[in-house]
PDB file of C-alpha atoms in Angstrom:
ATOM      1  CA  MET A 193      86.251 107.580 121.610  1.00  0.00           C
ATOM      2  CA  THR A 194      89.019 106.981 123.538  1.00  0.00           C
ATOM      3  CA  PHE A 195      87.911 103.147 123.904  1.00  0.00           C
ATOM      4  CA  GLN A 196      87.863 103.213 120.073  1.00  0.00           C
ATOM      5  CA  LEU A 197      91.551 104.539 119.944  1.00  0.00           C
ATOM      6  CA  ARG A 198      92.437 101.853 122.568  1.00  0.00           C
ATOM      7  CA  ARG A 199      90.914  99.101 120.254  1.00  0.00           C
ATOM      8  CA  LEU A 200      92.984 100.482 117.260  1.00  0.00           C
ATOM      9  CA  SER A 201      96.242 100.715 119.127  1.00  0.00           C
ATOM     10  CA  PHE A 202      95.666  96.872 120.078  1.00  0.00           C
ATOM     11  CA  ALA A 203      94.964  95.895 116.598  1.00  0.00           C
ATOM     12  CA  LEU A 204      97.790  97.665 115.216  1.00  0.00           C
ATOM     13  CA  VAL A 205     100.305  96.497 117.974  1.00  0.00           C
ATOM     14  CA  SER A 206      98.787  92.867 117.354  1.00  0.00           C
ATOM     15  CA  THR A 207      99.691  92.984 113.682  1.00  0.00           C
ATOM     16  CA  ALA A 208     103.258  94.449 114.513  1.00  0.00           C
ATOM     17  CA  ALA A 209     103.469  91.689 116.941  1.00  0.00           C
ATOM     18  CA  LEU A 210     102.825  89.323 114.204  1.00  0.00           C
ATOM     19  CA  ALA A 211     105.466  90.748 112.161  1.00  0.00           C
ATOM     20  CA  GLY A 212     108.064  90.245 114.622  1.00  0.00           C
ATOM     21  CA  GLY A 213     107.191  86.687 115.050  1.00  0.00           C
ATOM     22  CA  ALA A 214     107.008  85.984 111.365  1.00  0.00           C
ATOM     23  CA  GLN A 215     110.458  87.509 110.621  1.00  0.00           C
ATOM     24  CA  ALA A 216     108.397  89.161 107.881  1.00  0.00           C
ATOM     25  CA  GLN A 217     110.024  90.322 104.660  1.00  0.00           C
ATOM     26  CA  SER A 218     108.100  93.842 104.664  1.00  0.00           C
ATOM     27  CA  ILE A 219     105.943  96.122 107.232  1.00  0.00           C
ATOM     28  CA  GLY A 220     104.041  98.978 105.329  1.00  0.00           C
ATOM     29  CA  VAL A 221     102.214 101.445 107.360  1.00  0.00           C
ATOM     30  CA  ASP A 222      99.645 104.060 105.722  1.00  0.00           C
ATOM     31  CA  VAL A 223      98.044 106.828 107.541  1.00  0.00           C
ATOM     32  CA  GLY A 224      95.914 109.424 106.097  1.00  0.00           C
ATOM     33  CA  VAL A 225      92.467 111.326 105.981  1.00  0.00           C
ATOM     34  CA  ALA A 226      89.472 111.584 103.528  1.00  0.00           C
ATOM     35  CA  SER A 227      86.755 114.116 102.975  1.00  0.00           C
ATOM     36  CA  GLN A 228      84.480 110.991 103.466  1.00  0.00           C
ATOM     37  CA  TYR A 229      84.759 107.489 103.891  1.00  0.00           C
ATOM     38  CA  VAL A 230      83.159 105.322 101.407  1.00  0.00           C
ATOM     39  CA  GLY A 231      82.770 101.512 101.470  1.00  0.00           C
ATOM     40  CA  LYS A 232      81.547  99.525  98.533  1.00  0.00           C
ATOM     41  CA  GLY A 233      80.318 102.609  96.857  1.00  0.00           C
ATOM     42  CA  LEU A 234      78.477 104.094  99.753  1.00  0.00           C
ATOM     43  CA  GLY A 235      79.080 106.768 102.156  1.00  0.00           C
ATOM     44  CA  LYS A 236      80.148 105.602 105.433  1.00  0.00           C
ATOM     45  CA  SER A 237      80.862 108.583 107.606  1.00  0.00           C
ATOM     46  CA  GLY A 238      77.865 110.552 107.375  1.00  0.00           C
ATOM     47  CA  GLY A 239      79.665 113.038 104.880  1.00  0.00           C
ATOM     48  CA  ASP A 240      82.178 113.938 107.829  1.00  0.00           C
ATOM     49  CA  ILE A 241      86.075 113.969 107.270  1.00  0.00           C
ATOM     50  CA  ALA A 242      87.509 110.499 108.072  1.00  0.00           C
ATOM     51  CA  PRO A 243      90.904 109.836 109.105  1.00  0.00           C
ATOM     52  CA  PHE A 244      92.198 106.326 108.683  1.00  0.00           C
ATOM     53  CA  ALA A 245      95.323 103.927 109.345  1.00  0.00           C
ATOM     54  CA  LYS A 246      96.458 100.721 107.626  1.00  0.00           C
ATOM     55  CA  ILE A 247      99.520  98.332 108.627  1.00  0.00           C
ATOM     56  CA  GLU A 248     100.599  95.490 106.782  1.00  0.00           C
ATOM     57  CA  VAL A 249     103.087  92.552 107.148  1.00  0.00           C
ATOM     58  CA  GLU A 250     104.153  90.717 104.295  1.00  0.00           C
ATOM     59  CA  HIS A 251     106.235  87.432 104.158  1.00  0.00           C
ATOM     60  CA  ASN A 252     106.778  86.065 100.535  1.00  0.00           C
ATOM     61  CA  ALA A 253     103.198  85.753  98.947  1.00  0.00           C
ATOM     62  CA  LEU A 254     101.569  86.038 102.473  1.00  0.00           C
ATOM     63  CA  TYR A 255     100.060  88.917 104.230  1.00  0.00           C
ATOM     64  CA  ALA A 256      98.006  90.129 107.252  1.00  0.00           C
ATOM     65  CA  ASN A 257      96.816  93.684 107.612  1.00  0.00           C
ATOM     66  CA  VAL A 258      94.573  95.960 109.894  1.00  0.00           C
ATOM     67  CA  PHE A 259      92.643  98.783 108.406  1.00  0.00           C
ATOM     68  CA  VAL A 260      90.649 101.277 110.579  1.00  0.00           C
ATOM     69  CA  SER A 261      88.712 104.290 109.498  1.00  0.00           C
ATOM     70  CA  SER A 262      86.291 106.354 111.399  1.00  0.00           C
ATOM     71  CA  ALA A 263      82.758 106.057 110.202  1.00  0.00           C
ATOM     72  CA  SER A 264      79.078 106.787 110.992  1.00  0.00           C
ATOM     73  CA  GLY A 265      75.674 104.936 110.432  1.00  0.00           C
ATOM     74  CA  ALA A 266      72.130 104.971 111.869  1.00  0.00           C
ATOM     75  CA  GLN A 267      73.016 102.003 113.857  1.00  0.00           C
ATOM     76  CA  GLY A 268      75.252 103.879 116.013  1.00  0.00           C
ATOM     77  CA  PHE A 269      78.681 102.740 114.937  1.00  0.00           C
ATOM     78  CA  ASP A 270      81.608 105.158 115.058  1.00  0.00           C
ATOM     79  CA  SER A 271      84.330 103.392 113.327  1.00  0.00           C
ATOM     80  CA  GLU A 272      85.215 100.370 111.243  1.00  0.00           C
ATOM     81  CA  ILE A 273      87.985  97.893 111.843  1.00  0.00           C
ATOM     82  CA  ILE A 274      88.798  95.488 108.915  1.00  0.00           C
ATOM     83  CA  THR A 275      91.466  92.636 109.778  1.00  0.00           C
ATOM     84  CA  MET A 276      92.493  90.425 106.689  1.00  0.00           C
ATOM     85  CA  ALA A 277      94.902  87.849 105.698  1.00  0.00           C
ATOM     86  CA  GLY A 278      95.630  86.489 102.589  1.00  0.00           C
ATOM     87  CA  TRP A 279      97.725  84.927  99.824  1.00  0.00           C
ATOM     88  CA  ARG A 280      98.983  86.664  96.514  1.00  0.00           C
ATOM     89  CA  PRO A 281     100.251  84.137  94.104  1.00  0.00           C
ATOM     90  CA  GLN A 282     100.818  84.748  90.296  1.00  0.00           C
ATOM     91  CA  ALA A 283     100.048  82.214  87.793  1.00  0.00           C
ATOM     92  CA  ALA A 284      99.319  82.251  84.000  1.00  0.00           C
ATOM     93  CA  GLY A 285     100.024  85.999  83.557  1.00  0.00           C
ATOM     94  CA  PHE A 286      97.780  86.960  86.301  1.00  0.00           C
ATOM     95  CA  ALA A 287      98.121  88.358  89.953  1.00  0.00           C
ATOM     96  CA  PHE A 288      95.979  87.045  92.493  1.00  0.00           C
ATOM     97  CA  ASP A 289      94.897  88.276  95.971  1.00  0.00           C
ATOM     98  CA  LEU A 290      93.142  85.492  97.795  1.00  0.00           C
ATOM     99  CA  GLY A 291      91.881  86.656 101.220  1.00  0.00           C
ATOM    100  CA  VAL A 292      89.489  86.426 104.156  1.00  0.00           C
ATOM    101  CA  MET A 293      88.661  89.350 106.289  1.00  0.00           C
ATOM    102  CA  ASN A 294      86.700  90.249 109.471  1.00  0.00           C
ATOM    103  CA  ARG A 295      84.699  93.505 109.644  1.00  0.00           C
ATOM    104  CA  GLU A 296      83.949  95.086 112.999  1.00  0.00           C
ATOM    105  CA  LEU A 297      81.801  98.168 113.498  1.00  0.00           C
ATOM    106  CA  PRO A 298      82.354  99.311 116.864  1.00  0.00           C
ATOM    107  CA  GLY A 299      79.717 101.500 118.868  1.00  0.00           C
ATOM    108  CA  THR A 300      76.787  99.477 116.906  1.00  0.00           C
ATOM    109  CA  ARG A 301      73.837  99.593 118.917  1.00  0.00           C
ATOM    110  CA  ALA A 302      73.006  96.373 121.019  1.00  0.00           C
ATOM    111  CA  GLY A 303      70.845  93.704 118.975  1.00  0.00           C
ATOM    112  CA  VAL A 304      72.579  94.469 115.637  1.00  0.00           C
ATOM    113  CA  ASP A 305      75.017  92.117 114.158  1.00  0.00           C
ATOM    114  CA  SER A 306      78.118  94.356 113.536  1.00  0.00           C
ATOM    115  CA  ASN A 307      80.924  91.813 113.370  1.00  0.00           C
ATOM    116  CA  TYR A 308      81.112  89.614 109.991  1.00  0.00           C
ATOM    117  CA  TRP A 309      83.313  87.859 107.873  1.00  0.00           C
ATOM    118  CA  GLU A 310      84.141  88.076 103.987  1.00  0.00           C
ATOM    119  CA  TYR A 311      85.926  86.102 101.514  1.00  0.00           C
ATOM    120  CA  GLN A 312      87.520  87.997  98.619  1.00  0.00           C
ATOM    121  CA  ALA A 313      89.281  87.139  95.452  1.00  0.00           C
ATOM    122  CA  ASP A 314      91.064  89.424  92.995  1.00  0.00           C
ATOM    123  CA  ALA A 315      92.561  88.653  89.708  1.00  0.00           C
ATOM    124  CA  SER A 316      94.950  91.271  87.952  1.00  0.00           C
ATOM    125  CA  ARG A 317      96.381  91.343  84.548  1.00  0.00           C
ATOM    126  CA  LYS A 318      97.776  94.068  82.219  1.00  0.00           C
ATOM    127  CA  LEU A 319      96.088  94.387  78.889  1.00  0.00           C
ATOM    128  CA  GLY A 320      98.071  96.568  76.785  1.00  0.00           C
ATOM    129  CA  PRO A 321      98.266 100.302  78.607  1.00  0.00           C
ATOM    130  CA  VAL A 322      95.510  99.177  80.974  1.00  0.00           C
ATOM    131  CA  ALA A 323      95.744  97.526  84.094  1.00  0.00           C
ATOM    132  CA  THR A 324      92.669  95.488  85.013  1.00  0.00           C
ATOM    133  CA  ARG A 325      91.285  93.903  88.088  1.00  0.00           C
ATOM    134  CA  LEU A 326      88.309  91.745  88.660  1.00  0.00           C
ATOM    135  CA  ARG A 327      87.197  91.441  92.315  1.00  0.00           C
ATOM    136  CA  VAL A 328      84.674  88.889  93.858  1.00  0.00           C
ATOM    137  CA  ASN A 329      83.483  89.643  97.557  1.00  0.00           C
ATOM    138  CA  TYR A 330      81.446  87.159  99.523  1.00  0.00           C
ATOM    139  CA  SER A 331      79.953  87.391 102.518  1.00  0.00           C
ATOM    140  CA  PRO A 332      77.698  84.422 104.197  1.00  0.00           C
ATOM    141  CA  ASP A 333      76.236  86.591 106.808  1.00  0.00           C
ATOM    142  CA  GLY A 334      76.741  90.350 106.547  1.00  0.00           C
ATOM    143  CA  PHE A 335      75.970  93.465 108.499  1.00  0.00           C
ATOM    144  CA  ALA A 336      72.672  93.679 110.481  1.00  0.00           C
ATOM    145  CA  ALA A 337      69.751  91.850 108.674  1.00  0.00           C
ATOM    146  CA  THR A 338      71.827  91.279 105.535  1.00  0.00           C
ATOM    147  CA  LYS A 339      72.373  87.693 105.182  1.00  0.00           C
ATOM    148  CA  GLU A 340      74.348  86.229 102.201  1.00  0.00           C
ATOM    149  CA  ALA A 341      75.778  89.120 100.003  1.00  0.00           C
ATOM    150  CA  TRP A 342      77.904  89.416  96.979  1.00  0.00           C
ATOM    151  CA  TRP A 343      80.132  92.288  95.283  1.00  0.00           C
ATOM    152  CA  VAL A 344      81.399  91.791  91.968  1.00  0.00           C
ATOM    153  CA  GLU A 345      83.644  94.679  90.750  1.00  0.00           C
ATOM    154  CA  LEU A 346      85.621  95.297  87.553  1.00  0.00           C
ATOM    155  CA  GLN A 347      88.612  97.956  87.498  1.00  0.00           C
ATOM    156  CA  GLY A 348      90.622  99.499  84.940  1.00  0.00           C
ATOM    157  CA  ALA A 349      93.567 101.836  85.101  1.00  0.00           C
ATOM    158  CA  VAL A 350      95.886 103.702  83.039  1.00  0.00           C
ATOM    159  CA  SER A 351      99.031 105.866  83.584  1.00  0.00           C
ATOM    160  CA  ALA A 352      98.583 109.336  83.063  1.00  0.00           C
ATOM    161  CA  GLY A 353     102.303 110.471  83.883  1.00  0.00           C
ATOM    162  CA  PRO A 354     105.155 109.075  85.713  1.00  0.00           C
ATOM    163  CA  ARG A 355     103.344 109.954  89.099  1.00  0.00           C
ATOM    164  CA  THR A 356      99.500 109.871  88.041  1.00  0.00           C
ATOM    165  CA  LYS A 357      96.960 106.944  87.544  1.00  0.00           C
ATOM    166  CA  ALA A 358      93.550 107.404  86.224  1.00  0.00           C
ATOM    167  CA  SER A 359      91.135 104.647  87.136  1.00  0.00           C
ATOM    168  CA  ALA A 360      87.505 103.720  86.906  1.00  0.00           C
ATOM    169  CA  ALA A 361      85.350 100.897  88.332  1.00  0.00           C
ATOM    170  CA  ILE A 362      81.893  99.409  87.995  1.00  0.00           C
ATOM    171  CA  ALA A 363      80.531  97.095  90.557  1.00  0.00           C
ATOM    172  CA  ASP A 364      77.222  94.928  91.315  1.00  0.00           C
ATOM    173  CA  ARG A 365      75.821  94.326  94.992  1.00  0.00           C
ATOM    174  CA  SER A 366      73.542  91.619  95.633  1.00  0.00           C
ATOM    175  CA  ALA A 367      72.268  90.925  99.046  1.00  0.00           C
ATOM    176  CA  ASP A 368      69.704  88.620 100.885  1.00  0.00           C
ATOM    177  CA  GLY A 369      68.178  90.954 103.464  1.00  0.00           C
ATOM    178  CA  GLY A 370      69.844  93.996 102.232  1.00  0.00           C
ATOM    179  CA  ALA A 371      69.982  96.530  99.069  1.00  0.00           C
ATOM    180  CA  ASP A 372      70.603  95.389  95.519  1.00  0.00           C
ATOM    181  CA  TYR A 373      72.357  98.301  93.557  1.00  0.00           C
ATOM    182  CA  ARG A 374      75.021  99.092  91.135  1.00  0.00           C
ATOM    183  CA  ALA A 375      78.127 101.301  92.054  1.00  0.00           C
ATOM    184  CA  TRP A 376      80.796 102.902  90.153  1.00  0.00           C
ATOM    185  CA  ASN A 377      83.631 105.572  90.424  1.00  0.00           C
ATOM    186  CA  ALA A 378      86.342 107.407  88.646  1.00  0.00           C
ATOM    187  CA  GLY A 379      89.252 109.534  89.698  1.00  0.00           C
ATOM    188  CA  VAL A 380      93.034 110.171  89.696  1.00  0.00           C
ATOM    189  CA  LYS A 381      95.487 109.474  92.110  1.00  0.00           C
ATOM    190  CA  HIS A 382      98.867 111.429  91.988  1.00  0.00           C
ATOM    191  CA  LYS A 383     102.071 110.990  94.072  1.00  0.00           C
ATOM    192  CA  LEU A 384     103.517 114.168  95.140  1.00  0.00           C
ATOM    193  CA  THR A 385     106.424 112.144  96.495  1.00  0.00           C
ATOM    194  CA  ASP A 386     107.068 108.503  97.003  1.00  0.00           C
ATOM    195  CA  ALA A 387     105.402 108.602 100.158  1.00  0.00           C
ATOM    196  CA  LEU A 388     102.427 111.045  99.764  1.00  0.00           C
ATOM    197  CA  ALA A 389      99.587 110.518  97.370  1.00  0.00           C
ATOM    198  CA  LEU A 390      96.427 112.252  96.608  1.00  0.00           C
ATOM    199  CA  ASP A 391      93.355 110.784  95.441  1.00  0.00           C
ATOM    200  CA  LEU A 392      90.415 112.548  93.827  1.00  0.00           C
ATOM    201  CA  ARG A 393      87.250 110.375  93.057  1.00  0.00           C
ATOM    202  CA  TRP A 394      83.638 110.509  92.289  1.00  0.00           C
ATOM    203  CA  TYR A 395      81.433 107.850  93.514  1.00  0.00           C
ATOM    204  CA  ASP A 396      78.023 107.075  92.682  1.00  0.00           C
ATOM    205  CA  THR A 397      75.230 104.460  92.537  1.00  0.00           C
ATOM    206  CA  ASP A 398      71.837 103.630  90.707  1.00  0.00           C
ATOM    207  CA  SER A 399      70.059 103.845  93.799  1.00  0.00           C
ATOM    208  CA  HIS A 400      69.813 107.465  95.167  1.00  0.00           C
ATOM    209  CA  GLU A 401      66.092 106.602  96.298  1.00  0.00           C
ATOM    210  CA  LEU A 402      67.585 104.294  99.077  1.00  0.00           C
ATOM    211  CA  GLY A 403      69.113 107.090 101.133  1.00  0.00           C
ATOM    212  CA  ASP A 404      72.109 109.744 101.272  1.00  0.00           C
ATOM    213  CA  ASN A 405      74.730 107.271 101.655  1.00  0.00           C
ATOM    214  CA  TYR A 406      73.680 105.998  97.914  1.00  0.00           C
ATOM    215  CA  ASP A 407      74.058 109.409  96.258  1.00  0.00           C
ATOM    216  CA  GLY A 408      77.078 110.501  94.333  1.00  0.00           C
ATOM    217  CA  ARG A 409      79.913 112.188  96.228  1.00  0.00           C
ATOM    218  CA  LEU A 410      83.284 113.559  95.314  1.00  0.00           C
ATOM    219  CA  VAL A 411      85.806 112.582  97.652  1.00  0.00           C
ATOM    220  CA  ALA A 412      89.486 113.806  98.218  1.00  0.00           C
ATOM    221  CA  ALA A 413      91.788 111.781 100.221  1.00  0.00           C
ATOM    222  CA  ALA A 414      95.570 111.956 101.496  1.00  0.00           C
ATOM    223  CA  THR A 415      97.627 109.196 102.104  1.00  0.00           C
ATOM    224  CA  TYR A 416     101.377 108.942 103.452  1.00  0.00           C
ATOM    225  CA  SER A 417     102.942 105.613 103.155  1.00  0.00           C
ATOM    226  CA  PHE A 418     106.305 104.531 105.222  1.00  0.00           C
TER     227      PHE A 418
END
């Protein structure tokens, strides 16, 4: 675990160094803990509590960030590190987020491909009281035996108060060499203060027969931002 903490420290320090070199307009840091780690609708921490952290550097519409969480899987990995860079332009009433990310699953046993790239595009727009977002994520060569893979997700969110937001999403996953499934989630996020937020969310899929990580789960998370 000490080695993984060193990797995390290196990743966070590297991003902070980028901030200084680019004279970024803003730097944001999130730290938190979740009752489980969930990725693309699936449980990824073996049902265990998952601490996480993220640092992001933004300069005009350009950004770079590093996210890390504890994780657990049959292939032996014990954490996940996601490094991402992208561009957030606005046009025709839409807010876009176009990025490329690298995923690394440290601790994966030898012979399993644990490092892969993803390309992601978000398009967001407010439709009356509903904030909508369409996300398309593509990987040409995914984790382990998975090759080409797509994740298409539609999310909607509404304000339930000055500090509370309710949201739901549904997504479709298709993969060459991996599982195809549909996933969804619904929950509420509440800001206790400007810095501290709580999220309570139900995640589920239509493929429980594929394993425990495809089962429904209630996940609570607390995030502190500064």
